[in-house]
Each structure stands twice: as C-alpha cells, then as structure tokens.
Amino acid sequence: MTNISLNKNEFLAIKVEQPFGAFYSVRLNSKFILDRAYSKSASFNGLEISGAQRKIRKDRLKEIGEFIDSDDAMFPSSIIIAANYYEDDRLAEEDDQWRVETIDEDLNLYKLIVPSEKNVCSIVDGQHRLFGFEYATEDFDLNCSLYLDLPPSMQASVFATVNFNQSPVDKSLAYNLFGYQLDRLDSEVWSPDLLAINLCRYFATADGEFFCGHINFRLKEKNVPKGNWVISTAAFVDGVLRLVSKNPRLDRYEINKKTIWGVAGRKAIKDDPSFSMREYFKSQNDKAIEQVISCFFKSVESIFDITDDSSHVFVKTIGISALFQLLNEILLRYKVSQNTIDSFPDLLRKAQVIDFEETEFFTSSTKGQNRLLRMLLHFVLDRKFEEMELKEEVEQELTEKAEQYRRH
C-alpha cells in the first residue's frame, strides 16, 4: 500500500475522466471552501440574494443554516467548484494555483495542493448550500467535484449541462451567474474570453500552427498526441487576454448592457492603450488578432527550434505567458503593422543568448515567470533593468545573470 503523507492544505483526490474533461472528487470542509472561494451570484439586494440559481430569501438561508446545525444535516450531492481564476476572470498566478500530484496512478489516487488563501475558486454549482453555512454555527466536510484551469465560459457550460439538462431552469440564469448566453452568439457581443476560447479552438486544431496538437482543449477526442508538449486551455486563453483586456468581466458587462437599440456590443468597451490588440477586438477585427498570434509563435518555433517533444521553457505555462506579454510589449512599441510582423524573427534572435534550459532560474512559479519576462524585455527590446521599477536585490540578480549570458 502506498505510504501517503499529507501536509496542511493537502487533500486526497480521485480523478474522474469524462468526455467533457477530467475533474477531481475531493473532500473539503465548508469553511475552507468559503474562505478561498467566490460566487458570481453573491450579491445582496434588500432581503434577497439576486443572481443565483434562484432568488433566495434571507429567511430561507437562515432555515438552511438551522438545518446545517441540526442532527439531520447532510449534503450528499457534490458541490461543483472550479479553481485557478481570480474573480475578474484572470488566470491566477502560479503561486496561487491549486494543483494535483499523482500518488498512485494504478489506484487513481492524487494529492490536491492548495498553496495559498487567495480567492481563486469559483462556485459553479451549489451556491445556496454554501451560503447556508454563513447562517450556521457548524461547518462540515462536503463532497466536491473540482475542475482545474477551467475558463469562465466553460464553467458556464458545466452549469448549463448540470441544470438545463436535468430540470426546467431558465437559461438566463447562466447569464446572471457567468455573463454568458449559451445559445449561439453573434461575434459582435463576444466578450474577450469568448474570443480567446474561439481562438483556442482554432489554434488547437489548425494544421501548421505552433499550438496545433499542443493545447489540452476539453474535446471528446484527445487532441494532444502522446509525447507532445502540452499547455492548458487556461494558459492560452490567459495569453490572448493579455493582448486585449485588463478586466474581462467588466468588459463583458459593458458589451452586454442593454440600450434602446439592443445590446451595446464590443464598441461599448473603454479604450486602454496598454493592450496592443484592444482596438482590433473592439472593432471585431478578430482575424488580425489571429494572424498576429500565428506569425509571432511561428517565429518563436523557428528561431528557438522548438519541436513537438520539446522541454523548452517556452512550451511551459510560464513561457507561454511571458511570450504573450512580450508580444504585447513589442506591438505597443512598434505598433501593429506588417513591418512589425516581419521583424518578429530579428527581434527574437536577440534572445538566443539566454539559457532557457536553466530551470532552476526560470522556475515554474510567479517568480520564475517574472524573471523570464524581464530577461526577454531586456534582450529583445533593450529595456534596462533599472527602468523596470524592481527591488534592488532583484535588479542586481537579473543584471548579473544577463552579464553571465553575454559572456557565454
């Protein structure tokens, strides 16, 4: 029998494979979840909570609290939660991300690790049961179905599947919870993350693209050949968002505001010059965004000789994130133009001096990602470390490492 050692905030989990994708069945305490979770429906209006699966009166919540405190208390059906996104729909930093490690694959036994107390867990289904604990003196363990790295739009899909296929729930509830209409939407009212999901589908399957066969997109058929490097849907979606939006949720609200002429649409979002492709998103020029991403990552592939089975830092989550941020900075400096696109290879060659196999320096953490991005900005865009507003010790560390690369 496997010797299992669990530290604080580590939990045993069982992996459940289904056509939509895998989730983990895990036992978590109700207080533990509420301390680290947020609910997109948790807004009070007078005596009622609005925007949840159903409007729940405060006195009803008190009744649930009384039930929780009784000897008959039980919630045997699972709470569905999704970890690793902040409440503004941004992918959580590496240091805040919940993750699993394999204990015994034959026994289907895994370890869930929750590294911080940050609110990176969305309550997808079961909000009313959890709200009840706020009106109770007791807390107890709950059966949870946990999805990792599931983008908000796909959380809406889970909610719809669970509720609409089993009971006559109004489809507008998914919109209230997640800001998504689940019927086919005209691209004019796509939110930034819906655009990112759409681009993810394309790049995950389009022959000749850098990401083809390398994104773990939750399709019924496996779309990542065995042995290939692989990133999550969330990593790609977060990368696209770094080109277009600071707060995807706020943008979604603006896009879906009702006017006398109908829904406001993408043109309603505010300008933000710190996001290089935002104007293209606003004007629905999605093809331009697709082409820029395609050209940039094809240049990455050729300049750094990245193969399907590569272990290069650029095919890890921190690398993909840093590259999308670098792309944004390149476009902000040189503008979006054919000349800029043509210059991608020459700019990236300037980074060939960096040792991207140095995994002890470019660790899979927020710190490692920041090191990688700053080193890329330094070599590719000639940005001085002293201009990056870094702590003195960080600036010195990066300066010494850059000099080491130049000497070699």
PDB file of N, CA, C and O in Angstrom, residues 312-385:
ATOM      1  N   HIS A 312      11.595  22.839 -23.744  1.00  0.00           N
ATOM      2  CA  HIS A 312      11.977  24.248 -23.668  1.00  0.00           C
ATOM      3  C   HIS A 312      11.037  24.994 -22.716  1.00  0.00           C
ATOM      4  O   HIS A 312       9.848  24.684 -22.619  1.00  0.00           O
ATOM      5  N   VAL A 313      11.561  25.999 -22.026  1.00  0.00           N
ATOM      6  CA  VAL A 313      10.730  26.772 -21.102  1.00  0.00           C
ATOM      7  C   VAL A 313       9.586  27.468 -21.830  1.00  0.00           C
ATOM      8  O   VAL A 313       8.538  27.753 -21.240  1.00  0.00           O
ATOM      9  N   PHE A 314       9.742  27.722 -23.128  1.00  0.00           N
ATOM     10  CA  PHE A 314       8.697  28.401 -23.892  1.00  0.00           C
ATOM     11  C   PHE A 314       7.456  27.548 -24.120  1.00  0.00           C
ATOM     12  O   PHE A 314       6.432  28.059 -24.570  1.00  0.00           O
ATOM     13  N   VAL A 315       7.524  26.255 -23.840  1.00  0.00           N
ATOM     14  CA  VAL A 315       6.338  25.420 -24.004  1.00  0.00           C
ATOM     15  C   VAL A 315       5.733  25.054 -22.646  1.00  0.00           C
ATOM     16  O   VAL A 315       4.880  24.188 -22.556  1.00  0.00           O
ATOM     17  N   LYS A 316       6.166  25.741 -21.612  1.00  0.00           N
ATOM     18  CA  LYS A 316       5.567  25.607 -20.295  1.00  0.00           C
ATOM     19  C   LYS A 316       4.661  26.803 -20.043  1.00  0.00           C
ATOM     20  O   LYS A 316       4.731  27.807 -20.760  1.00  0.00           O
ATOM     21  N   THR A 317       3.804  26.697 -19.050  1.00  0.00           N
ATOM     22  CA  THR A 317       2.847  27.775 -18.789  1.00  0.00           C
ATOM     23  C   THR A 317       3.540  29.118 -18.583  1.00  0.00           C
ATOM     24  O   THR A 317       3.104  30.141 -19.115  1.00  0.00           O
ATOM     25  N   ILE A 318       4.640  29.132 -17.818  1.00  0.00           N
ATOM     26  CA  ILE A 318       5.318  30.408 -17.571  1.00  0.00           C
ATOM     27  C   ILE A 318       5.889  30.975 -18.863  1.00  0.00           C
ATOM     28  O   ILE A 318       5.936  32.193 -19.057  1.00  0.00           O
ATOM     29  N   GLY A 319       6.339  30.095 -19.764  1.00  0.00           N
ATOM     30  CA  GLY A 319       6.901  30.546 -21.023  1.00  0.00           C
ATOM     31  C   GLY A 319       5.852  31.127 -21.946  1.00  0.00           C
ATOM     32  O   GLY A 319       6.062  32.182 -22.573  1.00  0.00           O
ATOM     33  N   ILE A 320       4.712  30.453 -22.054  1.00  0.00           N
ATOM     34  CA  ILE A 320       3.622  30.950 -22.900  1.00  0.00           C
ATOM     35  C   ILE A 320       3.144  32.307 -22.396  1.00  0.00           C
ATOM     36  O   ILE A 320       2.922  33.245 -23.172  1.00  0.00           O
ATOM     37  N   SER A 321       3.002  32.435 -21.083  1.00  0.00           N
ATOM     38  CA  SER A 321       2.565  33.702 -20.505  1.00  0.00           C
ATOM     39  C   SER A 321       3.566  34.816 -20.804  1.00  0.00           C
ATOM     40  O   SER A 321       3.192  35.918 -21.217  1.00  0.00           O
ATOM     41  N   ALA A 322       4.847  34.529 -20.595  1.00  0.00           N
ATOM     42  CA  ALA A 322       5.881  35.537 -20.848  1.00  0.00           C
ATOM     43  C   ALA A 322       5.924  35.934 -22.322  1.00  0.00           C
ATOM     44  O   ALA A 322       6.109  37.113 -22.654  1.00  0.00           O
ATOM     45  N   LEU A 323       5.744  34.973 -23.209  1.00  0.00           N
ATOM     46  CA  LEU A 323       5.780  35.273 -24.644  1.00  0.00           C
ATOM     47  C   LEU A 323       4.612  36.155 -25.067  1.00  0.00           C
ATOM     48  O   LEU A 323       4.782  37.092 -25.867  1.00  0.00           O
ATOM     49  N   PHE A 324       3.421  35.890 -24.553  1.00  0.00           N
ATOM     50  CA  PHE A 324       2.276  36.745 -24.888  1.00  0.00           C
ATOM     51  C   PHE A 324       2.498  38.163 -24.347  1.00  0.00           C
ATOM     52  O   PHE A 324       2.151  39.147 -25.012  1.00  0.00           O
ATOM     53  N   GLN A 325       3.072  38.271 -23.163  1.00  0.00           N
ATOM     54  CA  GLN A 325       3.352  39.607 -22.614  1.00  0.00           C
ATOM     55  C   GLN A 325       4.430  40.315 -23.435  1.00  0.00           C
ATOM     56  O   GLN A 325       4.352  41.530 -23.655  1.00  0.00           O
ATOM     57  N   LEU A 326       5.437  39.563 -23.873  1.00  0.00           N
ATOM     58  CA  LEU A 326       6.463  40.136 -24.738  1.00  0.00           C
ATOM     59  C   LEU A 326       5.842  40.616 -26.047  1.00  0.00           C
ATOM     60  O   LEU A 326       6.156  41.722 -26.528  1.00  0.00           O
ATOM     61  N   LEU A 327       4.973  39.804 -26.629  1.00  0.00           N
ATOM     62  CA  LEU A 327       4.291  40.192 -27.865  1.00  0.00           C
ATOM     63  C   LEU A 327       3.533  41.501 -27.664  1.00  0.00           C
ATOM     64  O   LEU A 327       3.595  42.410 -28.513  1.00  0.00           O
ATOM     65  N   ASN A 328       2.842  41.626 -26.548  1.00  0.00           N
ATOM     66  CA  ASN A 328       2.099  42.856 -26.278  1.00  0.00           C
ATOM     67  C   ASN A 328       3.043  44.058 -26.234  1.00  0.00           C
ATOM     68  O   ASN A 328       2.760  45.117 -26.808  1.00  0.00           O
ATOM     69  N   GLU A 329       4.194  43.898 -25.572  1.00  0.00           N
ATOM     70  CA  GLU A 329       5.156  44.993 -25.456  1.00  0.00           C
ATOM     71  C   GLU A 329       5.777  45.343 -26.808  1.00  0.00           C
ATOM     72  O   GLU A 329       6.009  46.518 -27.113  1.00  0.00           O
ATOM     73  N   ILE A 330       6.050  44.345 -27.639  1.00  0.00           N
ATOM     74  CA  ILE A 330       6.577  44.604 -28.982  1.00  0.00           C
ATOM     75  C   ILE A 330       5.584  45.428 -29.792  1.00  0.00           C
ATOM     76  O   ILE A 330       5.934  46.419 -30.449  1.00  0.00           O
ATOM     77  N   LEU A 331       4.310  45.020 -29.738  1.00  0.00           N
ATOM     78  CA  LEU A 331       3.276  45.713 -30.519  1.00  0.00           C
ATOM     79  C   LEU A 331       3.029  47.121 -29.995  1.00  0.00           C
ATOM     80  O   LEU A 331       2.716  48.032 -30.771  1.00  0.00           O
ATOM     81  N   LEU A 332       3.140  47.308 -28.697  1.00  0.00           N
ATOM     82  CA  LEU A 332       2.962  48.656 -28.145  1.00  0.00           C
ATOM     83  C   LEU A 332       4.090  49.580 -28.597  1.00  0.00           C
ATOM     84  O   LEU A 332       3.861  50.762 -28.872  1.00  0.00           O
ATOM     85  N   ARG A 333       5.306  49.040 -28.681  1.00  0.00           N
ATOM     86  CA  ARG A 333       6.431  49.882 -29.082  1.00  0.00           C
ATOM     87  C   ARG A 333       6.443  50.156 -30.577  1.00  0.00           C
ATOM     88  O   ARG A 333       6.648  51.290 -31.019  1.00  0.00           O
ATOM     89  N   TYR A 334       6.232  49.126 -31.381  1.00  0.00           N
ATOM     90  CA  TYR A 334       6.395  49.261 -32.828  1.00  0.00           C
ATOM     91  C   TYR A 334       5.078  49.358 -33.599  1.00  0.00           C
ATOM     92  O   TYR A 334       5.096  49.506 -34.826  1.00  0.00           O
ATOM     93  N   LYS A 335       3.950  49.257 -32.887  1.00  0.00           N
ATOM     94  CA  LYS A 335       2.610  49.306 -33.485  1.00  0.00           C
ATOM     95  C   LYS A 335       2.316  48.026 -34.273  1.00  0.00           C
ATOM     96  O   LYS A 335       3.214  47.281 -34.660  1.00  0.00           O
ATOM     97  N   VAL A 336       1.046  47.808 -34.509  1.00  0.00           N
ATOM     98  CA  VAL A 336       0.616  46.627 -35.263  1.00  0.00           C
ATOM     99  C   VAL A 336       0.691  46.960 -36.745  1.00  0.00           C
ATOM    100  O   VAL A 336      -0.086  47.778 -37.255  1.00  0.00           O
ATOM    101  N   SER A 337       1.645  46.361 -37.419  1.00  0.00           N
ATOM    102  CA  SER A 337       1.832  46.621 -38.849  1.00  0.00           C
ATOM    103  C   SER A 337       2.539  45.429 -39.479  1.00  0.00           C
ATOM    104  O   SER A 337       3.103  44.573 -38.777  1.00  0.00           O
ATOM    105  N   GLN A 338       2.555  45.391 -40.788  1.00  0.00           N
ATOM    106  CA  GLN A 338       3.243  44.311 -41.479  1.00  0.00           C
ATOM    107  C   GLN A 338       4.734  44.370 -41.217  1.00  0.00           C
ATOM    108  O   GLN A 338       5.403  43.334 -41.077  1.00  0.00           O
ATOM    109  N   ASN A 339       5.277  45.588 -41.120  1.00  0.00           N
ATOM    110  CA  ASN A 339       6.711  45.728 -40.834  1.00  0.00           C
ATOM    111  C   ASN A 339       7.064  45.135 -39.471  1.00  0.00           C
ATOM    112  O   ASN A 339       8.100  44.479 -39.319  1.00  0.00           O
ATOM    113  N   THR A 340       6.192  45.362 -38.497  1.00  0.00           N
ATOM    114  CA  THR A 340       6.433  44.804 -37.165  1.00  0.00           C
ATOM    115  C   THR A 340       6.378  43.283 -37.197  1.00  0.00           C
ATOM    116  O   THR A 340       7.231  42.600 -36.620  1.00  0.00           O
ATOM    117  N   ILE A 341       5.382  42.749 -37.885  1.00  0.00           N
ATOM    118  CA  ILE A 341       5.254  41.292 -38.014  1.00  0.00           C
ATOM    119  C   ILE A 341       6.491  40.708 -38.694  1.00  0.00           C
ATOM    120  O   ILE A 341       7.027  39.677 -38.268  1.00  0.00           O
ATOM    121  N   ASP A 342       6.968  41.383 -39.741  1.00  0.00           N
ATOM    122  CA  ASP A 342       8.157  40.908 -40.448  1.00  0.00           C
ATOM    123  C   ASP A 342       9.407  40.955 -39.569  1.00  0.00           C
ATOM    124  O   ASP A 342      10.377  40.225 -39.816  1.00  0.00           O
ATOM    125  N   SER A 343       9.385  41.817 -38.556  1.00  0.00           N
ATOM    126  CA  SER A 343      10.559  41.973 -37.687  1.00  0.00           C
ATOM    127  C   SER A 343      10.592  40.976 -36.539  1.00  0.00           C
ATOM    128  O   SER A 343      11.583  40.928 -35.793  1.00  0.00           O
ATOM    129  N   PHE A 344       9.528  40.181 -36.357  1.00  0.00           N
ATOM    130  CA  PHE A 344       9.485  39.226 -35.245  1.00  0.00           C
ATOM    131  C   PHE A 344      10.738  38.344 -35.180  1.00  0.00           C
ATOM    132  O   PHE A 344      11.348  38.204 -34.110  1.00  0.00           O
ATOM    133  N   PRO A 345      11.170  37.722 -36.285  1.00  0.00           N
ATOM    134  CA  PRO A 345      12.347  36.837 -36.203  1.00  0.00           C
ATOM    135  C   PRO A 345      13.607  37.567 -35.737  1.00  0.00           C
ATOM    136  O   PRO A 345      14.340  37.059 -34.888  1.00  0.00           O
ATOM    137  N   ASP A 346      13.858  38.759 -36.280  1.00  0.00           N
ATOM    138  CA  ASP A 346      15.060  39.502 -35.905  1.00  0.00           C
ATOM    139  C   ASP A 346      15.025  39.898 -34.428  1.00  0.00           C
ATOM    140  O   ASP A 346      16.051  39.848 -33.734  1.00  0.00           O
ATOM    141  N   LEU A 347      13.868  40.289 -33.944  1.00  0.00           N
ATOM    142  CA  LEU A 347      13.749  40.670 -32.539  1.00  0.00           C
ATOM    143  C   LEU A 347      13.982  39.463 -31.634  1.00  0.00           C
ATOM    144  O   LEU A 347      14.709  39.546 -30.628  1.00  0.00           O
ATOM    145  N   LEU A 348      13.392  38.337 -31.976  1.00  0.00           N
ATOM    146  CA  LEU A 348      13.517  37.143 -31.136  1.00  0.00           C
ATOM    147  C   LEU A 348      14.930  36.573 -31.137  1.00  0.00           C
ATOM    148  O   LEU A 348      15.372  35.994 -30.131  1.00  0.00           O
ATOM    149  N   ARG A 349      15.664  36.752 -32.222  1.00  0.00           N
ATOM    150  CA  ARG A 349      17.047  36.253 -32.269  1.00  0.00           C
ATOM    151  C   ARG A 349      17.903  36.904 -31.190  1.00  0.00           C
ATOM    152  O   ARG A 349      18.871  36.315 -30.705  1.00  0.00           O
ATOM    153  N   LYS A 350      17.549  38.105 -30.794  1.00  0.00           N
ATOM    154  CA  LYS A 350      18.315  38.816 -29.772  1.00  0.00           C
ATOM    155  C   LYS A 350      18.229  38.106 -28.422  1.00  0.00           C
ATOM    156  O   LYS A 350      19.037  38.345 -27.526  1.00  0.00           O
ATOM    157  N   ALA A 351      17.230  37.224 -28.270  1.00  0.00           N
ATOM    158  CA  ALA A 351      17.060  36.494 -27.005  1.00  0.00           C
ATOM    159  C   ALA A 351      17.754  35.145 -27.018  1.00  0.00           C
ATOM    160  O   ALA A 351      17.718  34.428 -26.010  1.00  0.00           O
ATOM    161  N   GLN A 352      18.399  34.772 -28.126  1.00  0.00           N
ATOM    162  CA  GLN A 352      19.029  33.459 -28.215  1.00  0.00           C
ATOM    163  C   GLN A 352      20.195  33.305 -27.239  1.00  0.00           C
ATOM    164  O   GLN A 352      20.614  32.193 -26.933  1.00  0.00           O
ATOM    165  N   VAL A 353      20.686  34.404 -26.726  1.00  0.00           N
ATOM    166  CA  VAL A 353      21.788  34.366 -25.763  1.00  0.00           C
ATOM    167  C   VAL A 353      21.346  33.800 -24.413  1.00  0.00           C
ATOM    168  O   VAL A 353      22.156  33.297 -23.640  1.00  0.00           O
ATOM    169  N   ILE A 354      20.043  33.839 -24.129  1.00  0.00           N
ATOM    170  CA  ILE A 354      19.506  33.391 -22.846  1.00  0.00           C
ATOM    171  C   ILE A 354      19.504  31.860 -22.791  1.00  0.00           C
ATOM    172  O   ILE A 354      19.162  31.191 -23.770  1.00  0.00           O
ATOM    173  N   ASP A 355      19.848  31.320 -21.643  1.00  0.00           N
ATOM    174  CA  ASP A 355      19.805  29.867 -21.447  1.00  0.00           C
ATOM    175  C   ASP A 355      18.413  29.482 -20.943  1.00  0.00           C
ATOM    176  O   ASP A 355      18.140  29.514 -19.753  1.00  0.00           O
ATOM    177  N   PHE A 356      17.552  29.105 -21.850  1.00  0.00           N
ATOM    178  CA  PHE A 356      16.170  28.791 -21.495  1.00  0.00           C
ATOM    179  C   PHE A 356      16.020  27.385 -20.889  1.00  0.00           C
ATOM    180  O   PHE A 356      14.921  26.995 -20.514  1.00  0.00           O
ATOM    181  N   GLU A 357      17.108  26.642 -20.821  1.00  0.00           N
ATOM    182  CA  GLU A 357      17.071  25.339 -20.173  1.00  0.00           C
ATOM    183  C   GLU A 357      17.418  25.452 -18.682  1.00  0.00           C
ATOM    184  O   GLU A 357      17.434  24.448 -17.963  1.00  0.00           O
ATOM    185  N   GLU A 358      17.692  26.659 -18.227  1.00  0.00           N
ATOM    186  CA  GLU A 358      18.095  26.888 -16.840  1.00  0.00           C
ATOM    187  C   GLU A 358      16.856  26.905 -15.938  1.00  0.00           C
ATOM    188  O   GLU A 358      16.397  27.955 -15.483  1.00  0.00           O
ATOM    189  N   THR A 359      16.325  25.729 -15.681  1.00  0.00           N
ATOM    190  CA  THR A 359      15.045  25.625 -14.965  1.00  0.00           C
ATOM    191  C   THR A 359      15.142  26.023 -13.494  1.00  0.00           C
ATOM    192  O   THR A 359      14.134  26.357 -12.883  1.00  0.00           O
ATOM    193  N   GLU A 360      16.342  25.991 -12.929  1.00  0.00           N
ATOM    194  CA  GLU A 360      16.479  26.431 -11.543  1.00  0.00           C
ATOM    195  C   GLU A 360      16.312  27.941 -11.419  1.00  0.00           C
ATOM    196  O   GLU A 360      15.963  28.450 -10.354  1.00  0.00           O
ATOM    197  N   PHE A 361      16.578  28.655 -12.495  1.00  0.00           N
ATOM    198  CA  PHE A 361      16.405  30.113 -12.510  1.00  0.00           C
ATOM    199  C   PHE A 361      14.998  30.473 -12.989  1.00  0.00           C
ATOM    200  O   PHE A 361      14.303  31.282 -12.389  1.00  0.00           O
ATOM    201  N   PHE A 362      14.574  29.849 -14.082  1.00  0.00           N
ATOM    202  CA  PHE A 362      13.228  30.081 -14.623  1.00  0.00           C
ATOM    203  C   PHE A 362      12.285  29.003 -14.076  1.00  0.00           C
ATOM    204  O   PHE A 362      11.821  28.124 -14.806  1.00  0.00           O
ATOM    205  N   THR A 363      12.040  29.059 -12.786  1.00  0.00           N
ATOM    206  CA  THR A 363      11.207  28.050 -12.127  1.00  0.00           C
ATOM    207  C   THR A 363       9.743  28.200 -12.513  1.00  0.00           C
ATOM    208  O   THR A 363       9.302  29.273 -12.943  1.00  0.00           O
ATOM    209  N   SER A 364       8.968  27.137 -12.347  1.00  0.00           N
ATOM    210  CA  SER A 364       7.531  27.176 -12.634  1.00  0.00           C
ATOM    211  C   SER A 364       6.807  27.843 -11.471  1.00  0.00           C
ATOM    212  O   SER A 364       6.134  27.197 -10.665  1.00  0.00           O
ATOM    213  N   SER A 365       6.956  29.140 -11.395  1.00  0.00           N
ATOM    214  CA  SER A 365       6.363  29.931 -10.330  1.00  0.00           C
ATOM    215  C   SER A 365       6.205  31.356 -10.833  1.00  0.00           C
ATOM    216  O   SER A 365       6.694  31.707 -11.914  1.00  0.00           O
ATOM    217  N   THR A 366       5.512  32.169 -10.066  1.00  0.00           N
ATOM    218  CA  THR A 366       5.367  33.578 -10.439  1.00  0.00           C
ATOM    219  C   THR A 366       6.730  34.243 -10.527  1.00  0.00           C
ATOM    220  O   THR A 366       6.987  35.050 -11.430  1.00  0.00           O
ATOM    221  N   LYS A 367       7.617  33.900  -9.596  1.00  0.00           N
ATOM    222  CA  LYS A 367       8.970  34.468  -9.596  1.00  0.00           C
ATOM    223  C   LYS A 367       9.714  34.085 -10.869  1.00  0.00           C
ATOM    224  O   LYS A 367      10.366  34.930 -11.507  1.00  0.00           O
ATOM    225  N   GLY A 368       9.624  32.806 -11.252  1.00  0.00           N
ATOM    226  CA  GLY A 368      10.290  32.353 -12.466  1.00  0.00           C
ATOM    227  C   GLY A 368       9.736  33.022 -13.709  1.00  0.00           C
ATOM    228  O   GLY A 368      10.477  33.376 -14.634  1.00  0.00           O
ATOM    229  N   GLN A 369       8.433  33.185 -13.757  1.00  0.00           N
ATOM    230  CA  GLN A 369       7.800  33.840 -14.904  1.00  0.00           C
ATOM    231  C   GLN A 369       8.240  35.293 -15.009  1.00  0.00           C
ATOM    232  O   GLN A 369       8.521  35.793 -16.107  1.00  0.00           O
ATOM    233  N   ASN A 370       8.306  35.986 -13.877  1.00  0.00           N
ATOM    234  CA  ASN A 370       8.739  37.386 -13.888  1.00  0.00           C
ATOM    235  C   ASN A 370      10.195  37.505 -14.338  1.00  0.00           C
ATOM    236  O   ASN A 370      10.548  38.427 -15.086  1.00  0.00           O
ATOM    237  N   ARG A 371      11.034  36.586 -13.884  1.00  0.00           N
ATOM    238  CA  ARG A 371      12.433  36.590 -14.329  1.00  0.00           C
ATOM    239  C   ARG A 371      12.517  36.434 -15.844  1.00  0.00           C
ATOM    240  O   ARG A 371      13.267  37.135 -16.522  1.00  0.00           O
ATOM    241  N   LEU A 372      11.737  35.483 -16.368  1.00  0.00           N
ATOM    242  CA  LEU A 372      11.762  35.212 -17.799  1.00  0.00           C
ATOM    243  C   LEU A 372      11.291  36.418 -18.599  1.00  0.00           C
ATOM    244  O   LEU A 372      11.932  36.824 -19.575  1.00  0.00           O
ATOM    245  N   LEU A 373      10.176  37.009 -18.187  1.00  0.00           N
ATOM    246  CA  LEU A 373       9.646  38.163 -18.915  1.00  0.00           C
ATOM    247  C   LEU A 373      10.643  39.324 -18.903  1.00  0.00           C
ATOM    248  O   LEU A 373      10.906  39.942 -19.938  1.00  0.00           O
ATOM    249  N   ARG A 374      11.200  39.614 -17.735  1.00  0.00           N
ATOM    250  CA  ARG A 374      12.124  40.750 -17.639  1.00  0.00           C
ATOM    251  C   ARG A 374      13.396  40.516 -18.442  1.00  0.00           C
ATOM    252  O   ARG A 374      13.951  41.442 -19.041  1.00  0.00           O
ATOM    253  N   MET A 375      13.847  39.271 -18.485  1.00  0.00           N
ATOM    254  CA  MET A 375      15.029  38.958 -19.280  1.00  0.00           C
ATOM    255  C   MET A 375      14.725  39.112 -20.771  1.00  0.00           C
ATOM    256  O   MET A 375      15.555  39.632 -21.542  1.00  0.00           O
ATOM    257  N   LEU A 376      13.534  38.712 -21.179  1.00  0.00           N
ATOM    258  CA  LEU A 376      13.134  38.884 -22.581  1.00  0.00           C
ATOM    259  C   LEU A 376      13.016  40.358 -22.942  1.00  0.00           C
ATOM    260  O   LEU A 376      13.466  40.792 -24.014  1.00  0.00           O
ATOM    261  N   LEU A 377      12.412  41.140 -22.077  1.00  0.00           N
ATOM    262  CA  LEU A 377      12.283  42.577 -22.340  1.00  0.00           C
ATOM    263  C   LEU A 377      13.650  43.235 -22.429  1.00  0.00           C
ATOM    264  O   LEU A 377      13.880  44.145 -23.235  1.00  0.00           O
ATOM    265  N   HIS A 378      14.579  42.764 -21.599  1.00  0.00           N
ATOM    266  CA  HIS A 378      15.926  43.332 -21.571  1.00  0.00           C
ATOM    267  C   HIS A 378      16.658  43.069 -22.882  1.00  0.00           C
ATOM    268  O   HIS A 378      17.261  43.985 -23.468  1.00  0.00           O
ATOM    269  N   PHE A 379      16.622  41.827 -23.357  1.00  0.00           N
ATOM    270  CA  PHE A 379      17.383  41.487 -24.558  1.00  0.00           C
ATOM    271  C   PHE A 379      16.640  41.825 -25.848  1.00  0.00           C
ATOM    272  O   PHE A 379      17.233  42.330 -26.794  1.00  0.00           O
ATOM    273  N   VAL A 380      15.341  41.549 -25.905  1.00  0.00           N
ATOM    274  CA  VAL A 380      14.584  41.754 -27.148  1.00  0.00           C
ATOM    275  C   VAL A 380      14.288  43.226 -27.396  1.00  0.00           C
ATOM    276  O   VAL A 380      14.420  43.727 -28.520  1.00  0.00           O
ATOM    277  N   LEU A 381      13.911  43.944 -26.348  1.00  0.00           N
ATOM    278  CA  LEU A 381      13.530  45.350 -26.511  1.00  0.00           C
ATOM    279  C   LEU A 381      14.541  46.309 -25.886  1.00  0.00           C
ATOM    280  O   LEU A 381      14.263  47.507 -25.755  1.00  0.00           O
ATOM    281  N   ASP A 382      15.702  45.787 -25.504  1.00  0.00           N
ATOM    282  CA  ASP A 382      16.783  46.615 -24.954  1.00  0.00           C
ATOM    283  C   ASP A 382      16.324  47.448 -23.759  1.00  0.00           C
ATOM    284  O   ASP A 382      16.791  48.580 -23.565  1.00  0.00           O
ATOM    285  N   ARG A 383      15.437  46.908 -22.970  1.00  0.00           N
ATOM    286  CA  ARG A 383      14.926  47.637 -21.813  1.00  0.00           C
ATOM    287  C   ARG A 383      15.875  47.424 -20.632  1.00  0.00           C
ATOM    288  O   ARG A 383      16.223  46.288 -20.306  1.00  0.00           O
ATOM    289  N   LYS A 384      16.276  48.510 -19.992  1.00  0.00           N
ATOM    290  CA  LYS A 384      17.200  48.427 -18.860  1.00  0.00           C
ATOM    291  C   LYS A 384      16.454  47.953 -17.611  1.00  0.00           C
ATOM    292  O   LYS A 384      15.314  48.346 -17.373  1.00  0.00           O
ATOM    293  N   PHE A 385      17.123  47.132 -16.811  1.00  0.00           N
ATOM    294  CA  PHE A 385      16.501  46.623 -15.586  1.00  0.00           C
ATOM    295  C   PHE A 385      16.154  47.761 -14.628  1.00  0.00           C
ATOM    296  O   PHE A 385      15.145  47.710 -13.932  1.00  0.00           O
TER     297      PHE A 385
END
